[in-house]
XYZ file of C-alpha atoms in Angstrom:
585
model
C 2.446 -17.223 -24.240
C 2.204 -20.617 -21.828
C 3.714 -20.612 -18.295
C 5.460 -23.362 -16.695
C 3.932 -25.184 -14.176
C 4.352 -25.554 -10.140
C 3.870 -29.327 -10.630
C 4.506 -31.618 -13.413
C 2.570 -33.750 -14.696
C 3.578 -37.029 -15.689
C 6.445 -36.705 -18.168
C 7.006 -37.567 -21.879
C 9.019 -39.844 -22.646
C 9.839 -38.287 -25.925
C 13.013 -35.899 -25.176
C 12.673 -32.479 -25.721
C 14.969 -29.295 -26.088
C 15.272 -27.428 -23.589
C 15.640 -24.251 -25.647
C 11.828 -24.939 -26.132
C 10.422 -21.827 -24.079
C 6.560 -23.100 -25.155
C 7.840 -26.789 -23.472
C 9.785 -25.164 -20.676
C 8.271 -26.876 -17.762
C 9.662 -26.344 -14.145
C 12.755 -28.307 -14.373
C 11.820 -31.511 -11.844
C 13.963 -34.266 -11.512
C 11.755 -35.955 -14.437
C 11.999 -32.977 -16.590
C 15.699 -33.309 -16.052
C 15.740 -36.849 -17.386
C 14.140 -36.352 -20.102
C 17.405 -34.446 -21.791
C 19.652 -36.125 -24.033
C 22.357 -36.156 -21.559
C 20.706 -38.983 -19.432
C 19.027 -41.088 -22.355
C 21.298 -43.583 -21.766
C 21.112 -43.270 -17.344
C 20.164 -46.157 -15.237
C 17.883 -44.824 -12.625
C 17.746 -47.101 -9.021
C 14.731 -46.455 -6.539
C 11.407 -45.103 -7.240
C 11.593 -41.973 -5.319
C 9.516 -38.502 -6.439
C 10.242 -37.978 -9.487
C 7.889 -34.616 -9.455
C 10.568 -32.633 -6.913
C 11.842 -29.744 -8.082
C 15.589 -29.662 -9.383
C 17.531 -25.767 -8.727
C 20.790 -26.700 -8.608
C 24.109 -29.054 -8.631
C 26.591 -29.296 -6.264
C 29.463 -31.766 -6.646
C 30.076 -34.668 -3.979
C 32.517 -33.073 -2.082
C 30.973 -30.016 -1.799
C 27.423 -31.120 -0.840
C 29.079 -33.457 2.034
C 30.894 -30.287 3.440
C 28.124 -28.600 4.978
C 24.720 -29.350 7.272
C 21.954 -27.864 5.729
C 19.301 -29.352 3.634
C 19.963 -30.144 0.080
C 16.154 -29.720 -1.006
C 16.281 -28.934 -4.519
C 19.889 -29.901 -5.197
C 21.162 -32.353 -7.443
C 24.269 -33.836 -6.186
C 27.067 -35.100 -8.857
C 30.000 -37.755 -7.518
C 32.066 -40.295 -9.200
C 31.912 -44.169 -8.880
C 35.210 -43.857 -6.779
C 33.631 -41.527 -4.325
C 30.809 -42.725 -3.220
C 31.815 -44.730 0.428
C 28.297 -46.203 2.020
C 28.496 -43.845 5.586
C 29.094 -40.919 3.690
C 25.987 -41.976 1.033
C 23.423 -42.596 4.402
C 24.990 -39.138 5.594
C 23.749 -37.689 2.330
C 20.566 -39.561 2.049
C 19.215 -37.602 5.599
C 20.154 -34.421 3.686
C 17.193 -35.017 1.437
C 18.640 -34.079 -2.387
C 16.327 -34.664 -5.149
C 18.965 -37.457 -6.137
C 22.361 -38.016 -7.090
C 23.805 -38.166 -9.869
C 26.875 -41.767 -10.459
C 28.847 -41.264 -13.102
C 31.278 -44.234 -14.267
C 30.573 -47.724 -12.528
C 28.037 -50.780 -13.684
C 24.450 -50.819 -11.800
C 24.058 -54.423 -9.999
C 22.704 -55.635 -7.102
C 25.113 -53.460 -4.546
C 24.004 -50.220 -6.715
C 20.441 -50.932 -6.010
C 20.938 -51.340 -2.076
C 22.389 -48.743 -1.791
C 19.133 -46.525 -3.098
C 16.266 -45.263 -0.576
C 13.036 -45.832 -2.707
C 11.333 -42.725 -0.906
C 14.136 -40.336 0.048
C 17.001 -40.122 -2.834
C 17.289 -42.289 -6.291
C 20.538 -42.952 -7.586
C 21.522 -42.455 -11.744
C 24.053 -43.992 -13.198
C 25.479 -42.216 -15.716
C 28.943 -42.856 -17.972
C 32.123 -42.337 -17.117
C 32.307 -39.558 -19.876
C 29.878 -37.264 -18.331
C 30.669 -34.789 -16.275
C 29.999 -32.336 -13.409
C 30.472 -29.519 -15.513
C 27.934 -30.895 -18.282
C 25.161 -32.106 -15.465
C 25.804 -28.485 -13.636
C 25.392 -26.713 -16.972
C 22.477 -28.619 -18.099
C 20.726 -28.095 -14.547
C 21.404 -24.172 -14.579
C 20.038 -24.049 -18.343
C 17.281 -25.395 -17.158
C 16.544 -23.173 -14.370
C 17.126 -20.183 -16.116
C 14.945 -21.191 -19.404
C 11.903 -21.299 -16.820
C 12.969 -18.400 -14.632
C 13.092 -16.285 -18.169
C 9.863 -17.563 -19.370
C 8.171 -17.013 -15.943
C 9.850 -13.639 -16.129
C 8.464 -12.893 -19.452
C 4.891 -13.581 -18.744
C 5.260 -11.570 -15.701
C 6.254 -8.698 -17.734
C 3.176 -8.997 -19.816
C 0.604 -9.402 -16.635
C 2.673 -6.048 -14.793
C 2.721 -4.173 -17.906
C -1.536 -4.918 -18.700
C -1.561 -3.829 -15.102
C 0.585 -1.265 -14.538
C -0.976 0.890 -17.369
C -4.264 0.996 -16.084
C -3.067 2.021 -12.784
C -0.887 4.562 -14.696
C -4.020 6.364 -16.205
C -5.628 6.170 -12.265
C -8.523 3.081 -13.587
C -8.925 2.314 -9.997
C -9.060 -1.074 -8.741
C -12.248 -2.202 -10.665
C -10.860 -2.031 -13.706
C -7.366 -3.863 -12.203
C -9.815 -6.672 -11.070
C -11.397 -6.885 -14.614
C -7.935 -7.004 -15.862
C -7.018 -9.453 -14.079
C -10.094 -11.692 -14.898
C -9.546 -11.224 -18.634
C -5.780 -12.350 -18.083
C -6.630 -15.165 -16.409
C -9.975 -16.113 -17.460
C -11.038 -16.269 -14.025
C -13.397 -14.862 -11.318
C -11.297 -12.226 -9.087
C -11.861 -10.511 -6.070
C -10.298 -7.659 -3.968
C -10.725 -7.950 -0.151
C -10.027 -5.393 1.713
C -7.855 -6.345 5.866
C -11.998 -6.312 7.647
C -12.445 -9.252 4.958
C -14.969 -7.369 2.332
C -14.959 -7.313 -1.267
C -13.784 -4.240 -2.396
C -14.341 -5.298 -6.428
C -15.359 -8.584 -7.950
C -14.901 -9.312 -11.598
C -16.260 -11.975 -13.155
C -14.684 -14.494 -16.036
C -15.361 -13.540 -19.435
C -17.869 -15.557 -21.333
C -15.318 -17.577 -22.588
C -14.084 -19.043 -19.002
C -17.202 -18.285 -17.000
C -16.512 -19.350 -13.707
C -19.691 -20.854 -12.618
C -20.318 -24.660 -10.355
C -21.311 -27.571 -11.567
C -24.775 -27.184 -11.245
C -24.369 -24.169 -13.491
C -25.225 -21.613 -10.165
C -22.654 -18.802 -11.510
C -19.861 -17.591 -8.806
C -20.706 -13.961 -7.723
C -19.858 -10.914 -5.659
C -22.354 -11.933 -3.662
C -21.460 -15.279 -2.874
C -17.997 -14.061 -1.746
C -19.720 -12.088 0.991
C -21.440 -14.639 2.369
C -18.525 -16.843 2.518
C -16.334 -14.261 3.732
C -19.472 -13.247 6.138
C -19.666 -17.007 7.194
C -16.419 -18.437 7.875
C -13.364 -16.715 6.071
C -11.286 -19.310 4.419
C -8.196 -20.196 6.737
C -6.349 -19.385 3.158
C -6.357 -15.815 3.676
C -4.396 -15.961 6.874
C -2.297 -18.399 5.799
C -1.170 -16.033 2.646
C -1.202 -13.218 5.415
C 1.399 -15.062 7.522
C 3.293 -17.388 4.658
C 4.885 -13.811 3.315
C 6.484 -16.059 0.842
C 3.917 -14.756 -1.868
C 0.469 -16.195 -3.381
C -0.978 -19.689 -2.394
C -3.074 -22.273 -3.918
C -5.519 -24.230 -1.892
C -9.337 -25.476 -2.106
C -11.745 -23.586 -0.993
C -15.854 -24.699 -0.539
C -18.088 -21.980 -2.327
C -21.911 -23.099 -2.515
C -21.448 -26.542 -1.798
C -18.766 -26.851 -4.942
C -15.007 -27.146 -4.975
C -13.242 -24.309 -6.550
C -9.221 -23.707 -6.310
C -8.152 -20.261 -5.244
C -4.546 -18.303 -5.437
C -4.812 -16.128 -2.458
C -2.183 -12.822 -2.562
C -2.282 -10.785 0.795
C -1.549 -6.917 0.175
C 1.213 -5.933 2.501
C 2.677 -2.666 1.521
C 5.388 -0.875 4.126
C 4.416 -3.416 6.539
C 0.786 -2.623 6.641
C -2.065 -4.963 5.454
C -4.578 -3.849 3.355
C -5.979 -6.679 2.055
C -6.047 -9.823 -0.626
C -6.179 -10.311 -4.312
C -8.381 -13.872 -4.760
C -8.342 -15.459 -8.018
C -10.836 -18.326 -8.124
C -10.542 -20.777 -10.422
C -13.508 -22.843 -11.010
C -11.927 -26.452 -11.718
C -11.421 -28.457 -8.418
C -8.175 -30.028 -9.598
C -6.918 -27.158 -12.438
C -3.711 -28.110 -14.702
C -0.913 -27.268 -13.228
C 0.248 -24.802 -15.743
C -2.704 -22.884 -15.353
C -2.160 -22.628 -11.192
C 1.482 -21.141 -12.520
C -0.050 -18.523 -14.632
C -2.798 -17.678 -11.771
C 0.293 -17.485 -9.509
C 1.952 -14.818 -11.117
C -0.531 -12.825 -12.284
C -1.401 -12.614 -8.378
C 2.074 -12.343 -7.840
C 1.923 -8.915 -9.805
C -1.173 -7.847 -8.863
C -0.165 -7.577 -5.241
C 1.961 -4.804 -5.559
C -0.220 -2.879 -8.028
C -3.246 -3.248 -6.236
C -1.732 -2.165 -3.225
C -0.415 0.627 -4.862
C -3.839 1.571 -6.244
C -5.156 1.211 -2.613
C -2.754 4.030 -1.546
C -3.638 6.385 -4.162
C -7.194 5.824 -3.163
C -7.118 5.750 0.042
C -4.448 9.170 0.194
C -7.209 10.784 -1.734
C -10.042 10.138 0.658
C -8.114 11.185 3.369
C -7.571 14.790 1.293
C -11.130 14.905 0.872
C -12.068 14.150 4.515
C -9.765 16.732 5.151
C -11.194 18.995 3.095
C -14.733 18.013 4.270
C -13.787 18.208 7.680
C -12.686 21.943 7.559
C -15.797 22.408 5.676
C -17.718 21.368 8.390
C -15.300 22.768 11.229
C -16.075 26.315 9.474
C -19.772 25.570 9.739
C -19.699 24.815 13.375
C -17.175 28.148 14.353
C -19.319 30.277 12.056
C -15.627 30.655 10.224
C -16.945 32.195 7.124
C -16.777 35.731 6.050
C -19.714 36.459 3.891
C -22.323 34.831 3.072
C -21.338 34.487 -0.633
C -18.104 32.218 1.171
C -20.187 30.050 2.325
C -22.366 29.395 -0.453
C -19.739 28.824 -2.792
C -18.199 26.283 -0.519
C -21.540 24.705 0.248
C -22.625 24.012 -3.362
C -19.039 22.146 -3.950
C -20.390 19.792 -1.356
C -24.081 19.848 -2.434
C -25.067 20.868 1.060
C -28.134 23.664 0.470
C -27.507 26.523 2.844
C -31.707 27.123 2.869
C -32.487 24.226 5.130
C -33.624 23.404 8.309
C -30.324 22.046 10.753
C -29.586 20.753 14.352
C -25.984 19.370 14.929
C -25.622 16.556 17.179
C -22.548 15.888 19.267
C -21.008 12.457 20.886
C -18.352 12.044 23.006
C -17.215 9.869 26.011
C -14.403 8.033 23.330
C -11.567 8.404 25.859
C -13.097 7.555 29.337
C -14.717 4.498 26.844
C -11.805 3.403 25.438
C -9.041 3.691 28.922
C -7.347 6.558 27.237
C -6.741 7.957 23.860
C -9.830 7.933 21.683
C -7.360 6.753 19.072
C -9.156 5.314 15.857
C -12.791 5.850 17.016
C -13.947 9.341 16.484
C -12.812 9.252 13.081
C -14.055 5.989 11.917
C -16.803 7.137 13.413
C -16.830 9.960 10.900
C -16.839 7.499 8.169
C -19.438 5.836 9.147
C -22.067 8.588 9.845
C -21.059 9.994 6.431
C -22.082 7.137 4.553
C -25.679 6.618 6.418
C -28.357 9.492 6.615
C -31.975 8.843 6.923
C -33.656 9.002 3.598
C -34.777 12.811 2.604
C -31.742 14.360 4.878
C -27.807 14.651 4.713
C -24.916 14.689 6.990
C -21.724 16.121 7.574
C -19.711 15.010 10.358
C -16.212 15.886 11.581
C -13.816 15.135 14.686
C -13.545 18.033 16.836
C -10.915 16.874 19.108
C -12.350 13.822 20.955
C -16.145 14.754 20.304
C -18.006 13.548 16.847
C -19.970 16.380 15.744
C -22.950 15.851 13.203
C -24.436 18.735 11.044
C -27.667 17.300 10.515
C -29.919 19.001 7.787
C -33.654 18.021 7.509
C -36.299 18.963 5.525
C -39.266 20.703 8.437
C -42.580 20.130 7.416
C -44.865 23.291 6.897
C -46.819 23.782 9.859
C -44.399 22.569 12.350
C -43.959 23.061 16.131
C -41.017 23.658 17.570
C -41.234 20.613 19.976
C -41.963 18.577 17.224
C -39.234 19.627 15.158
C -37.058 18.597 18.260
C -38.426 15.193 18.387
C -37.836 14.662 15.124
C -33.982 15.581 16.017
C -34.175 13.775 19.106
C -35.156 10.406 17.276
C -32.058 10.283 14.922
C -30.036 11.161 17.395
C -30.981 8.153 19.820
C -30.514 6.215 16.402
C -27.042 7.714 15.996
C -26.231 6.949 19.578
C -27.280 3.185 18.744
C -25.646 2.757 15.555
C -21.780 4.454 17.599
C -22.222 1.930 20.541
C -22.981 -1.253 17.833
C -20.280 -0.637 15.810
C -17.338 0.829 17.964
C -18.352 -1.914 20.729
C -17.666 1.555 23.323
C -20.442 3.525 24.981
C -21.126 6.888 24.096
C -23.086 9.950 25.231
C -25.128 12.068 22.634
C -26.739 15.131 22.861
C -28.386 17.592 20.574
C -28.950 21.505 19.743
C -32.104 23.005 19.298
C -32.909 23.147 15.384
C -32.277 25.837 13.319
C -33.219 27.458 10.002
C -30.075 29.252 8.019
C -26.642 27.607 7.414
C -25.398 30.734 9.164
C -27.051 29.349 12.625
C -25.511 26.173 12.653
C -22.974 27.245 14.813
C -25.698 28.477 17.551
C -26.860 24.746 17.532
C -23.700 23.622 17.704
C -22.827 25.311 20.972
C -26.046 24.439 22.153
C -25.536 20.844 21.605
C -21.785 20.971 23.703
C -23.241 22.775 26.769
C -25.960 20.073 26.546
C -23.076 16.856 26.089
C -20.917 18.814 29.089
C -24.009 18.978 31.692
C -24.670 15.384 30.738
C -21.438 14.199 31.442
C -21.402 16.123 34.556
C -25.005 15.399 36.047
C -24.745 11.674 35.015
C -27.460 11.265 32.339
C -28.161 8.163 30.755
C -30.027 8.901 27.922
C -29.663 11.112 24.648
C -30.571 14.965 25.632
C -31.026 17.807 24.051
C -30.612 21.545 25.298
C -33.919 21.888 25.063
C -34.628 18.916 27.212
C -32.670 20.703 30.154
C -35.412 23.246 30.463
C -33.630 24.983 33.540
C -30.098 25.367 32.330
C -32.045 26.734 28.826
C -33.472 29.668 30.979
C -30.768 30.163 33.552
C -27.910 30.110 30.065
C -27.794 34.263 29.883
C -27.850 34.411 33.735
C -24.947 32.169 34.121
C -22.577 33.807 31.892
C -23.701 37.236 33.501
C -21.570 39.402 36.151
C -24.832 39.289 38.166
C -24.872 35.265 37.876
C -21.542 34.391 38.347
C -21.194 36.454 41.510
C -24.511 35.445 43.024
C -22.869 32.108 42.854
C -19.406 32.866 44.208
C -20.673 34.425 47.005
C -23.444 31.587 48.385
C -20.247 28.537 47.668
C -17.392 30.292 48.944
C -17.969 29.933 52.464
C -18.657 26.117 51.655
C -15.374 25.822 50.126
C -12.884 27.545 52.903
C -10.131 25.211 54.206
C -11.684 26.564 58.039
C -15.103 24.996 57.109
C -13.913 21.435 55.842
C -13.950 22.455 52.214
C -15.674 20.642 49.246
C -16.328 17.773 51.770
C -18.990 20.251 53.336
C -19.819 21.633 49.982
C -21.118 17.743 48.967
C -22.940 17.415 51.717
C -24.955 20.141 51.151
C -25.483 19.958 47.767
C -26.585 16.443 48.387
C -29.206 16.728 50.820
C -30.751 19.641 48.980
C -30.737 16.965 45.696
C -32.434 14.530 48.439
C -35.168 17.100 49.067
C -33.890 17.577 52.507
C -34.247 14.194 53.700
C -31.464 13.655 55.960
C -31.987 10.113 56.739
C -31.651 10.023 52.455
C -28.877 11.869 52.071
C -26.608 9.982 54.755
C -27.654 6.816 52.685
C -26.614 8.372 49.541
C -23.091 9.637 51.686
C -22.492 6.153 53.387
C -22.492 8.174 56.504
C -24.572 7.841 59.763
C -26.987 10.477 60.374
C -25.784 12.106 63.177
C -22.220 12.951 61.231
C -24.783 14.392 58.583
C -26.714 16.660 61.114
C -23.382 17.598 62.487
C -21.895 18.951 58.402
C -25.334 20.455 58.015
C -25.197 22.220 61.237
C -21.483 23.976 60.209
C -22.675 24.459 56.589
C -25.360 26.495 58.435
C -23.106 28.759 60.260
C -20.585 29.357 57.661
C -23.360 30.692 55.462
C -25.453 32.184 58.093
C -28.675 30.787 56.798
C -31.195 28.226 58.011
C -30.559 25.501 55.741
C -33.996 23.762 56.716
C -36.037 26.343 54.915
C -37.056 26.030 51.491
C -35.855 29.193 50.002
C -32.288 28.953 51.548
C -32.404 25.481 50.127
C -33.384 26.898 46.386
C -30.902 29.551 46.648
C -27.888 27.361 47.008
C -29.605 24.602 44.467
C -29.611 28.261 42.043
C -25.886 28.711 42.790
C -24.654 25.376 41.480
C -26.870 24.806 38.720
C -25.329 28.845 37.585
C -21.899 27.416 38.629
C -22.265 24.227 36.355
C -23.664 26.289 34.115
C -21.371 28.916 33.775
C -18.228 26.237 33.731
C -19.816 24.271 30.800
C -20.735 27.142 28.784
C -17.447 28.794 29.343
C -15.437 25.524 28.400
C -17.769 25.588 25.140
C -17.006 29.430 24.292
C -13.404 28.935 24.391
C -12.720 26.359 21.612
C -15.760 28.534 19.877
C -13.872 32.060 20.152
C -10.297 31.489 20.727
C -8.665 34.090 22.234
């Protein structure tokens, strides 16, 4: 089945029927004269003949509004036709018009714009009704036929997405209906699927250097085509234009994939003749035309069925971190559904700092950043990663080698995890802080790392860190993590602070100043610098800090016992923020 073309070429001068559907071209104002109806016309001015004809409107009709007549053919008798009203016309741009009755002369032919609108004379006998019919015939013999081949190209399509093919096999479809090279692109501009032409239409330069998938990246990696936008914002369906590939010309029909309002992508059919027939542009045209939808469509089901699986991976991975499971046996079963060996060696790594990155909402980040780390481990381990609120956390398995320490085990952690803080700030283009759990052995102890590897991210955030850390790392807060949580702890450090923190003593103003001359090894000249305050104001909140506690805050061991009470404060916050979301009450 042939398709009629979006431009004609130069017309027979043979007429043809129009009931032809194999000879049905797009009805322009040449295909138009070639019917029988205007063998006998006089046509005055050379205008473009090419322009597409859609309808008829009679004289009095067409000079009754304002708005453009592009497409129209306009129909008026000798008697009508008054020279103001014709120039009137003329800026309208019609395709032409149409003078029935009346001998062509001199006056006839001055009255024609060469460029803008030529003028056929026609007999007196014919009509507006027979010009209108013939027009609409017209029309609708190519709208059918365009129809028809649609039909064919949706239902070749339709019924592999039907039986779920996916969109390879669409794009292969697609290259075998066209007998060109096609490629899906997804909205970040890269190619989803590329199918190649068959042997029979190989799409390949003229120095015989055969179009690829890989050639599309790098153009797309390059400098995307201003095409693709320009389908993206026509939203009047595919477009044709030339595009550069390799150093050769190729023409491409570019289809952007907007579904519900959202973008998803294009359908790109390259066709590998610089200046293609126009019939075959037509048939590229639709068959992008019905691919669009399709596609899209195909893009939904996919992408709605890597969301459940996310989903499902995520609470996979959720349960691994809360220790969720009730036996055992649970967990193995749903382990070996995601190939994840419960036997292993495992250290989960944490990330956070999205929101304060990003001005607010983390939004999009943590979980594209769970995409990400799920499609690149190191080779010999696996990941699982999930968004636990605003913090990434990655279960990180790892095969130990015999014989080995735990401190090197740790390093070995430590140096994907400094990767993995790399790879988040590259790609998201926001910083992030990482930090790690100690490594353990057991599927069952993941979620001992896990809560490791929060208390570790929480005292980062709070002492100001600026590199990747691990709990181990923080070699105090390791030893002082039973004390903290302990009656004993907690009160040993309620009862140094509180008399820091009464409204009668200046509050957490005093507090700071404390704490920061006992972090400046109790230098007062240093800690006044690090307060922006002049040294006697610091001897003078030093002085009431040591009253209020009734210690000499120039001796060491007052100065440690304080320096104890913070770090077990700190301490005891983080780990109790940690054990909340862990054990829900």
């Amino acid at each position: 089945m042939e398709l009629a073309a979006p431009e004609t070429s130069t017309p027979s001068h043979e007429p043809t029927s129009s009931d032809d559907p194999a000879l049905s071209h797009e009805p322009t104002l040449a295909r138009v004269l070639q019917e029988r109806l205007f063998r006998d016309a006089t046509i005055t001015g050379d205008g473009a003949r090419d322009r597409v004809v859609t309808w008829c409107l009679p004289w009095q009709q067409a000079l009754s509004g304002e708005e453009d007549l592009d497409g129209v053919l306009v129909y008026a008798r000798e008697s009508d036709v008054e020279a103001d009203q014709l120039a009137e016309l003329r800026a309208r741009r019609p395709v032409a018009l149409v003078v029935a009755g009346g001998e062509p002369g001199t006056a006839q032919a001055d009255r024609a714009d060469a460029e803008a609108m030529p003028i056929i004379t026609v007999g007196a006998h014919t009509d507006f009704r027979q010009v209108g019919r013939l027009v609409a015939e017209l029309v609708l013999a190519h709208e059918a036929h365009v129809m028809r081949y649609g039909v064919r190209v949706h239902q070749a399509l339709a019924e592999l997405s039907y039986r779920g093919a996916g969109i390879s096999a669409l794009c292969h479809q697609m290259s075998r209906l066209s007998q060109c090279a096609v490629a899906v692109l997804d909205s970040d501009y890269q190619v989803l699927e590329f199918a190649q032409a068959g042997s029979v239409g190989e799409s390949s330069t003229p120095s015989g250097e055969v179009l690829t998938a890989r050639t599309m990246r790098e153009l797309l990696r390059d400098d995307p085509p201003d095409l693709l936008d320009r389908a993206l914002d026509g939203g009047r369906g595919p477009i044709v234009g030339a595009v550069e590939i390799a150093g050769n010309p190729f023409t491409c029909v570019v289809g952007a994939i907007v579904l519900g309002g959202r973008h998803d992508g294009w359908v790109v059919l390259v066709e590998p003749a610089a200046r293609p027939h126009p019939h075959d542009v037509a048939q590229h045209r639709v068959v992008v035309e019905q691919a669009i939808t399709i596609v899209g469509t195909e893009m939904l089901r996919m992408r709605s069925i890597s969301e459940a699986e996310e989903r499902a991976r995520g609470d996979f991975v959720h349960a691994l971190l809360h220790g969720r499971f009730a036996t055992e046996a649970d967990l193995a079963a749903r382990a070996e559904h995601y190939r994840f060996p419960t036997g292993s060696d495992y250290a989960v790594i944490v990330a956070g700092g999205f929101r304060a990155a990003s001005g607010g909402e983390p939004g999009n980040a943590v979980p594209n950043a769970v995409r990400d780390v799920a499609r690149t481990s190191p080779p010999g381990t696996q990941t699982l990663a999930a968004a636990v609120g605003d913090v990434l956390a990655v279960v990180y398995r790892f095969d130990r080698p015999k014989r080995t320490t735990p401190d090197a085990a740790n390093r070995f952690v430590a140096d994907y995890a400094r990767t993995l803080e790399q790879d988040l700030v590259r790609k998201l283009g926001v910083p992030v802080q990482v930090a790690y759990g100690r490594p353990v052995s057991g599927a069952v102890r993941i979620t001992d790392s896990y809560r490791e590897a929060r208390i570790a991210l929480g005292l980062r955030q709070q002492l100001g860190l600026d590199s990747v850390c691990g709990f181990h790392e923080l070699r105090v807060f390791a030893a002082l993590s039973e004390l903290a949580g302990s009656p004993v702890g907690k009160g040993f450090a309620d009862e140094l602070l509180a008399p820091l923190r009464e409204e009668s003593t200046g509050g957490s103003d005093l507090e700071r100043a404390v704490v920061t001359y006992i972090e400046c090894g109790g230098n007062v000249n240093a800690a006044a610098r690090a307060l922006h305050i002049h040294r006697n104001t610091m001897l003078y909140k030093l002085e009431r800090a040591s009253r209020a506690l009734r210690l000499n805050l120039r001796e060491a061991e007052h100065q440690f016992a304080l320096w104890l009470a913070c770090k077990l404060e700190l301490l005891a916050n983080t780990t109790a923020t940690v054990d909340r979301e862990l054990r829900p009450t």
